[in-house]
Tab-separated table of C-alpha atoms in Angstrom:
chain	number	residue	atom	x	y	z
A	1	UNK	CA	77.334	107.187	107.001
A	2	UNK	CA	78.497	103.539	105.591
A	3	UNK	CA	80.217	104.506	102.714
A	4	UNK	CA	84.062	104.704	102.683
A	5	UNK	CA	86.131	107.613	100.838
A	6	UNK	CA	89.404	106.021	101.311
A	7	UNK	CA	91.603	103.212	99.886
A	8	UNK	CA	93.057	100.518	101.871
A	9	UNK	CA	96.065	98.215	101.483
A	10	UNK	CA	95.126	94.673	101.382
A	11	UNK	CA	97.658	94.350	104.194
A	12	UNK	CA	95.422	96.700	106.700
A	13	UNK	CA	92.045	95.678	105.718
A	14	UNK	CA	92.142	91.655	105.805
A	15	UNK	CA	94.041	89.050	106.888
A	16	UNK	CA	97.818	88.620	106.010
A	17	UNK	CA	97.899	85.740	103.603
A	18	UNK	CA	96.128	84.317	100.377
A	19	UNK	CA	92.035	84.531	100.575
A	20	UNK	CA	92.230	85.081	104.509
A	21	UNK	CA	89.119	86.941	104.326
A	22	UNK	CA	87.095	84.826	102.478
A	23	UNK	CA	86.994	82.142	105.206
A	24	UNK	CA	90.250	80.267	104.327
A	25	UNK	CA	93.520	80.433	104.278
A	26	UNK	CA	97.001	79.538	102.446
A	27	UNK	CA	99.253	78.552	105.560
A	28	UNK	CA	99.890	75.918	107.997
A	29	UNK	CA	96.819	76.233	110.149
A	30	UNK	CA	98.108	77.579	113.640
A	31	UNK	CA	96.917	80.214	115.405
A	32	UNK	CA	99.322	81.867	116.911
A	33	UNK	CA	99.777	84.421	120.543
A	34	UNK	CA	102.057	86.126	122.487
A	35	UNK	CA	103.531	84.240	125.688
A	36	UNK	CA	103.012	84.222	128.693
A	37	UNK	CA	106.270	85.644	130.439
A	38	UNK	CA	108.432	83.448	132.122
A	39	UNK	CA	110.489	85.178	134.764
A	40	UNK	CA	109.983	88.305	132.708
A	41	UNK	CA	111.905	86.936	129.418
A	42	UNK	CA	109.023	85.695	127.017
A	43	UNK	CA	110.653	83.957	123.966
A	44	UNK	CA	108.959	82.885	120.626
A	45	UNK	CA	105.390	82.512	119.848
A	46	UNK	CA	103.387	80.121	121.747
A	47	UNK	CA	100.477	78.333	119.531
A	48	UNK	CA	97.203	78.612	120.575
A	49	UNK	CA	95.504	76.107	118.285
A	50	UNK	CA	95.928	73.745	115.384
A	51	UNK	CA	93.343	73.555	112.696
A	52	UNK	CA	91.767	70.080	112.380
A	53	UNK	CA	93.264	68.341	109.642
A	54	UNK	CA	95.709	71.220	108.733
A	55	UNK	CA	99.707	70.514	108.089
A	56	UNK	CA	100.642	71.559	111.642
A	57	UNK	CA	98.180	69.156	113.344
A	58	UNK	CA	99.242	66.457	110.943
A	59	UNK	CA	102.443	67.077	112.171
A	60	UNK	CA	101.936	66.704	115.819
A	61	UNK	CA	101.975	70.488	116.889
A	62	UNK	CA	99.834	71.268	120.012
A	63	UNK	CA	98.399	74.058	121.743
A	64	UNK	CA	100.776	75.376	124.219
A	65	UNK	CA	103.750	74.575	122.009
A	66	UNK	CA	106.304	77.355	121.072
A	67	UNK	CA	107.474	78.479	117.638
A	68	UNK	CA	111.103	78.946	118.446
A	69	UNK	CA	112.131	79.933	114.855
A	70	UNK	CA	110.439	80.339	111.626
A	71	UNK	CA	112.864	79.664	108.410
A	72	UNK	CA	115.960	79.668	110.389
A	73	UNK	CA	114.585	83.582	111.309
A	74	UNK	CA	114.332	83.446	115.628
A	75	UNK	CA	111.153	84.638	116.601
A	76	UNK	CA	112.466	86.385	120.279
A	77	UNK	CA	111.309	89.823	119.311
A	78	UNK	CA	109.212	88.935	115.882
A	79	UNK	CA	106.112	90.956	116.300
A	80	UNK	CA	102.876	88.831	115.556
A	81	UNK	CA	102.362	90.056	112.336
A	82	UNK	CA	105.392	89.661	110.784
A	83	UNK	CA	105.285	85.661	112.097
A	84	UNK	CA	101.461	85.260	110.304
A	85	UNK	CA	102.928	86.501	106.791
A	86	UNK	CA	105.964	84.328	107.254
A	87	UNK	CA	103.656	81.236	108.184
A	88	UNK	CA	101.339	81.905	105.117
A	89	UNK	CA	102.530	81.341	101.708
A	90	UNK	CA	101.453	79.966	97.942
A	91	UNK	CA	99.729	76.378	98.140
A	92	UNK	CA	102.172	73.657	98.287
A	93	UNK	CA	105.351	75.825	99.040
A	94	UNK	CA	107.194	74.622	102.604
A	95	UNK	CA	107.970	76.933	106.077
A	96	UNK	CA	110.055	75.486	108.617
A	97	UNK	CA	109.670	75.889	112.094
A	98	UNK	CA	111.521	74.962	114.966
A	99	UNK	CA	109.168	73.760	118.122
A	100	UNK	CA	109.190	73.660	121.486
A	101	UNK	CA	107.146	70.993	123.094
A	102	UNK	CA	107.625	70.748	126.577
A	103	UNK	CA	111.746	70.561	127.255
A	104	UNK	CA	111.729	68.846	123.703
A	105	UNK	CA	112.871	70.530	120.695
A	106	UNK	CA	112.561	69.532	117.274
A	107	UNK	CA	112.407	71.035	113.394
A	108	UNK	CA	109.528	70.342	111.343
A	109	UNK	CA	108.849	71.048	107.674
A	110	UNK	CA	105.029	72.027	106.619
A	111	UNK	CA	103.906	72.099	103.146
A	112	UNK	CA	101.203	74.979	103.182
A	113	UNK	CA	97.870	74.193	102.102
A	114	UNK	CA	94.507	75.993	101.993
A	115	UNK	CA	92.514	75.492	105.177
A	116	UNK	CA	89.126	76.951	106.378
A	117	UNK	CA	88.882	79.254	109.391
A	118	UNK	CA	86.069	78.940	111.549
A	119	UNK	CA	86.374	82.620	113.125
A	120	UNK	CA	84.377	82.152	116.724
A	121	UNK	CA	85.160	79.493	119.603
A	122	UNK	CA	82.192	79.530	122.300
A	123	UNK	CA	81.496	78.061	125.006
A	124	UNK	CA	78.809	78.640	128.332
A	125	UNK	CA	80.877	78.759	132.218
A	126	UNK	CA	78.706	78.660	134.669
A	127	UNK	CA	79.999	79.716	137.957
A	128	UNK	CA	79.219	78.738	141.282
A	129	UNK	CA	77.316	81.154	143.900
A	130	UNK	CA	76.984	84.007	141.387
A	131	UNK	CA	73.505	85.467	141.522
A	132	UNK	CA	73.212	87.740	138.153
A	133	UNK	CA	76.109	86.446	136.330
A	134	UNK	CA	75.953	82.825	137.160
A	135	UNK	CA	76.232	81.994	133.391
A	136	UNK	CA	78.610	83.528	131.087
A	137	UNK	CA	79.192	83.083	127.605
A	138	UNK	CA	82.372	83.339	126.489
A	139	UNK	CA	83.005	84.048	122.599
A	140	UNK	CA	86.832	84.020	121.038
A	141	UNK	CA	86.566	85.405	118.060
A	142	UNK	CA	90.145	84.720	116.103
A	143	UNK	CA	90.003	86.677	113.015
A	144	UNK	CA	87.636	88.976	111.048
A	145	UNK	CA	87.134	86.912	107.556
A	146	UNK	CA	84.212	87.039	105.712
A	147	UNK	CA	82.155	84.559	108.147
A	148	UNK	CA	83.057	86.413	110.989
A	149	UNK	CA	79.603	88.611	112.006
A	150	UNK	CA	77.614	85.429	110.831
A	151	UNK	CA	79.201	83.180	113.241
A	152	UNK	CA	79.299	85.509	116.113
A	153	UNK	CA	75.472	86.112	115.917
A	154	UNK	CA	75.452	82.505	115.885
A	155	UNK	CA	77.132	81.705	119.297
A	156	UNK	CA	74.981	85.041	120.767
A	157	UNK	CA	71.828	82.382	119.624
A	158	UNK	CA	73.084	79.355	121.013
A	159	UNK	CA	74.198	80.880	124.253
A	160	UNK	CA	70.717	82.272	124.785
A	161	UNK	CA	69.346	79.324	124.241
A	162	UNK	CA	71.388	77.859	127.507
A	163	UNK	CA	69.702	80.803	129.317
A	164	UNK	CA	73.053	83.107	129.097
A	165	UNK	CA	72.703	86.818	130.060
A	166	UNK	CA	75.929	87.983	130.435
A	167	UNK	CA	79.078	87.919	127.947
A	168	UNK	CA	82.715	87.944	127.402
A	169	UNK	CA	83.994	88.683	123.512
A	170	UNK	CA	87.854	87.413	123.463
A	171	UNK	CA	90.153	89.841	121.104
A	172	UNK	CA	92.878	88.391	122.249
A	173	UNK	CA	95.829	87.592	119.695
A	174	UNK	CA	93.022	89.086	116.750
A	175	UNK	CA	95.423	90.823	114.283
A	176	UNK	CA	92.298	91.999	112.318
A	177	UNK	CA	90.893	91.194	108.821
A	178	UNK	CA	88.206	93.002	106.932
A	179	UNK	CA	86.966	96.191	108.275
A	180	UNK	CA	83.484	95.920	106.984
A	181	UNK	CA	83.183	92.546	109.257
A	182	UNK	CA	84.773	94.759	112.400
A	183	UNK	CA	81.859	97.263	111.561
A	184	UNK	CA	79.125	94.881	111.442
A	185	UNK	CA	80.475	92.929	114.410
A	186	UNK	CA	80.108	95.944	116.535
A	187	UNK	CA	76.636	97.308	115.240
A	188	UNK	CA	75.755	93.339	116.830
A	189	UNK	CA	76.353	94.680	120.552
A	190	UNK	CA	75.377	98.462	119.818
A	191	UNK	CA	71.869	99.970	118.840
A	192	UNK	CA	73.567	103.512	118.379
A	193	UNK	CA	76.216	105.486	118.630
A	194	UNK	CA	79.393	106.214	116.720
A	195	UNK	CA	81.708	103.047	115.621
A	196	UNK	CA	85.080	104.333	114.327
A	197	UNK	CA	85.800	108.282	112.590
A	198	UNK	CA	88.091	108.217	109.333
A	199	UNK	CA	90.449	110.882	109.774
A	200	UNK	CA	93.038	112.697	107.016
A	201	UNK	CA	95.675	115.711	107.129
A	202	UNK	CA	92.335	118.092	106.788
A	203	UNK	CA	89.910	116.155	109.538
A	204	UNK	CA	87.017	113.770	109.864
A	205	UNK	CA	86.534	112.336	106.402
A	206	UNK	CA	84.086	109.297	107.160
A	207	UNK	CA	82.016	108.084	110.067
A	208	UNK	CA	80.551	104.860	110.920
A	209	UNK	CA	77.990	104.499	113.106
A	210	UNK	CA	75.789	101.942	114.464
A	211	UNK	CA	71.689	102.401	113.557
A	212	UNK	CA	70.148	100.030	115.277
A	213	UNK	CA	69.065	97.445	112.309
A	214	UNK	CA	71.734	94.505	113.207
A	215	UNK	CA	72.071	94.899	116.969
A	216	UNK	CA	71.217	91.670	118.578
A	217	UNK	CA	72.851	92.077	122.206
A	218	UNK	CA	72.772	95.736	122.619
A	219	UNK	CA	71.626	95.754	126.649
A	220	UNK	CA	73.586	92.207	128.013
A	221	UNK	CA	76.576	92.857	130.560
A	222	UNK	CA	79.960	92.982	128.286
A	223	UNK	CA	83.516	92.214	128.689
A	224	UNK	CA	86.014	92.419	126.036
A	225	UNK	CA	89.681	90.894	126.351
A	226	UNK	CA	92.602	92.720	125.192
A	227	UNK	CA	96.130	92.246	124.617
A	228	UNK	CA	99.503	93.418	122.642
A	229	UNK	CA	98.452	91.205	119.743
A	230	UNK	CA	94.982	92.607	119.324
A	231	UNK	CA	95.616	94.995	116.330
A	232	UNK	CA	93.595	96.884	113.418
A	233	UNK	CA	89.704	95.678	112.623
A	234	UNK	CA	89.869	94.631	116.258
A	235	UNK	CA	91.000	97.417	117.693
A	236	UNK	CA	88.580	99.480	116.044
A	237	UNK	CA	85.870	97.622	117.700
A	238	UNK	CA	87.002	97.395	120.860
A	239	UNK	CA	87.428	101.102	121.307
A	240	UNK	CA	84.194	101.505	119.809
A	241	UNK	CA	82.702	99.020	122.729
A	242	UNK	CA	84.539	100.987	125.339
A	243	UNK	CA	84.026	104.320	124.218
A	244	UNK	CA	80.521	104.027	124.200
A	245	UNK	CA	80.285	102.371	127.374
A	246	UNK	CA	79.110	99.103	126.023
A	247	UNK	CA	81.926	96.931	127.740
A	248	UNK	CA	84.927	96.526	130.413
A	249	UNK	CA	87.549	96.129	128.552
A	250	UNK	CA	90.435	94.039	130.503
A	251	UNK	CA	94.063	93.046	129.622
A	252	UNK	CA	96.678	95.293	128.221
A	253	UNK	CA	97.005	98.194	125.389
A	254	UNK	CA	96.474	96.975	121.593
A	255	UNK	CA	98.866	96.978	119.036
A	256	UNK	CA	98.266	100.200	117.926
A	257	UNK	CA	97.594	99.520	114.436
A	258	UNK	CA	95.508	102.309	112.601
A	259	UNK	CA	96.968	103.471	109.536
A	260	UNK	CA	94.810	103.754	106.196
A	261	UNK	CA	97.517	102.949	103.383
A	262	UNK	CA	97.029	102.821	99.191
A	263	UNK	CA	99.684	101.028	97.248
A	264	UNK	CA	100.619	102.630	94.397
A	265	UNK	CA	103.270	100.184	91.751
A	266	UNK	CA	106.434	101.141	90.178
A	267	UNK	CA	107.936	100.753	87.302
A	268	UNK	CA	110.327	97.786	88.758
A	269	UNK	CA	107.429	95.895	89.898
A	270	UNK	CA	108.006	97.104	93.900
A	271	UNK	CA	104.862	99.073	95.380
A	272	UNK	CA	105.012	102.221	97.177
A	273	UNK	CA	102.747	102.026	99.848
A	274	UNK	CA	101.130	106.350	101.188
A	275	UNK	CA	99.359	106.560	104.538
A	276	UNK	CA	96.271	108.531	103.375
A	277	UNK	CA	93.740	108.299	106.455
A	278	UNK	CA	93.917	107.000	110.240
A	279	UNK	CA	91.724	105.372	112.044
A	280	UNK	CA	90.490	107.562	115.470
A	281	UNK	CA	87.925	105.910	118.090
A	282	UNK	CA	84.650	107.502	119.293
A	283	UNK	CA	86.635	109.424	121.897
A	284	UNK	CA	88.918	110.505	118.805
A	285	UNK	CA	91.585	108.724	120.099
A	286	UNK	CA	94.327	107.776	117.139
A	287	UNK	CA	94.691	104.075	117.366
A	288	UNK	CA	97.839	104.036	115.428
A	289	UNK	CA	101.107	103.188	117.739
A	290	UNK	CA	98.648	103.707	120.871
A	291	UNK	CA	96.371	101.151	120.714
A	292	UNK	CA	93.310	100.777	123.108
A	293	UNK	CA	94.175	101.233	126.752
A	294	UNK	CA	91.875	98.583	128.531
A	295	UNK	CA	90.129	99.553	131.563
A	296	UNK	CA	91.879	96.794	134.023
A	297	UNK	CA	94.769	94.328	133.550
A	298	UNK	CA	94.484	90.962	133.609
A	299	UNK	CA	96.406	88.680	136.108
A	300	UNK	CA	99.308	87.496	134.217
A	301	UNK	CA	98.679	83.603	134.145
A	302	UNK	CA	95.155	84.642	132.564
A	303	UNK	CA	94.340	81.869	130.047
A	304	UNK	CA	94.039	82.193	125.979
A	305	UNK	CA	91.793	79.333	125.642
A	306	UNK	CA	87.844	78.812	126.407
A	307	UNK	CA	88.252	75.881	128.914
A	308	UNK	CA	90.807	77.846	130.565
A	309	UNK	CA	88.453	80.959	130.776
A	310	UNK	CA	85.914	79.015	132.626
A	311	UNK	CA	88.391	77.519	135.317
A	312	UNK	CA	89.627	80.547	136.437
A	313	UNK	CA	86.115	82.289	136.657
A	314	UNK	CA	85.383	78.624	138.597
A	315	UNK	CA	88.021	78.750	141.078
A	316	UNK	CA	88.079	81.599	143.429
A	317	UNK	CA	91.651	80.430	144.434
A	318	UNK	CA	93.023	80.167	141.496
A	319	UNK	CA	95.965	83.289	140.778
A	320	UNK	CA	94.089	83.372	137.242
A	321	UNK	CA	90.565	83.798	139.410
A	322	UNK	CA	88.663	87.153	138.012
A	323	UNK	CA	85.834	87.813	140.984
A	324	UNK	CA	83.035	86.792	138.627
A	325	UNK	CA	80.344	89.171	140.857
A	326	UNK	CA	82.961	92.023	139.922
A	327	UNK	CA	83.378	91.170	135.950
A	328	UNK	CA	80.689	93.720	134.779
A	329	UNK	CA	80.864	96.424	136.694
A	330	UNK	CA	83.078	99.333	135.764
């Protein structure tokens, strides 16, 4: 079954903020993770990239730098979720942020504008003295807007055109978008099997299920990346892919994110919003405050970004270093 019997809340089914799942967005253009702990005590919300051409590039923000507060509101112990609403806003309104660059602080003032997403970062590592696996393709896939199956089947081409057999899908930091794109997305690495069950008060009340039409990479060694800030549409496909035995999943359990929601308005203009369904994985599982358990942590200086990836697969010495003859295997 592909059809849907249930209602969702804008705020569970796309991305938080103005046309997010239409390919672009009403915010500042960061893209935003989790830390890295430092001595145990991670603070704020480190940026993992700038948009070309959006307000914080323009500005001088960097990957790497931290978002120490977000209008005068520390962001210590703000969850991931609640920072992307407070970045996103109407066109031409202004956030302001507080940075950390380095042992430099300073306050900075963005006038939101629309920007367009491009969903999927890829790239090809090739590592040294691997037999099977010497080239990997590594896919970061950032959000799950309306381009987002399109441009993931895209990078799947282009890395087999470099000869790449083997592949890594990054979920990292992915707080989700539209469903129908997380449904899609998986059917590309699955030829059958069940995707996600719908489940109410009274039991199963949808299925989706992969059927073989869309699957591009369906047989290819698979490794999905995990972490605290991997939440809803991505969550759903990542325990698909693990519940099925299509991938490894590594890093650390998901947000836990899985609630089905309508909205219903009131009189005063406020909304209401009622739980009405859950999401529950192939293994029936109930996503919602657990989250997908990955099948092996990560080392904790494991890198966010693509060029990062490929070092530590590179460098057998490195404290980042995954044993890249090991990556596939269960």
């Amino acid at each position: 079954m592909t059809h849907s019997l249930v209602s969702w809340n804008p705020r569970n089914s796309r991305v938080c903020g103005k046309s997010g799942s239409q390919g672009t967005l009403t915010g500042v253009g960061l893209s935003i993770s989790y830390p890295m702990a430092l001595n145990g005590s991670p603070s704020g919300l480190s940026v993992m990239s700038a948009t070309p051409g959006g307000p914080a590039e323009n500005s001088g923000i960097l990957p790497g730098d931290v978002i120490l507060a977000i209008d005068n509101r520390s962001t210590e112990d703000m969850d991931i979720y609640d920072a992307a609403q407070r970045l996103q806003g109407p066109e031409g309104s202004s956030v302001d942020l507080d940075i950390r660059s380095g042992s430099n602080t300073r306050h900075v003032v963005l006038k939101r504008q629309t920007v367009t997403l491009n969903p999927v970062r890829s790239r090809m590592c090739e590592i040294p003295g691997a037999k099977d696996n010497s080239k990997v393709g590594y896919i970061k896939l950032t959000t799950f807007n309306q381009n987002a199956a399109g441009s993931v089947k895209e990078a799947l081409q282009k890395l087999r055109e470099n000869n790449v057999k083997s592949f890594v899908l990054d979920l990292r930091n992915n707080s989700g978008g539209l469903f129908p794109e997380g449904i899609e997305i998986a059917k590309i690495w699955m030829d059958k099997g069940v995707i996600v069950y719908i489940c109410d008060s009274q039991g199963v009340r949808d299925i989706y299920e992969a059927d073989g039409i869309s699957t591009v990479a369906a047989s290819e060694p698979l490794v999905v990346l995990v972490n605290k800030g991997t939440a809803s549409a991505s969550e759903i496909l990542a325990g698909a892919l693990k519940d099925n035995k299509r991938a490894v999943i590594y890093g650390e359990p998901t947000y836990g994110k899985g609630k089905i929601q309508s909205v219903f308005a009131l009189s005063d203009g406020s909304g209401l919003a009622v739980t009405v369904a859950r999401y529950e994985t192939p293994a029936h599982t109930d996503i919602d405050k657990v989250g997908v358990i990955p099948d092996r942590p990560l080392p904790a200086s494991f890198p966010t970004d693509e060029d990062g990836f490929c070092s530590c697969l590179r460098d057998s010495n490195s404290a980042c270093n995954l044993n890249a003859a090991q990556l596939f295997t269960r």
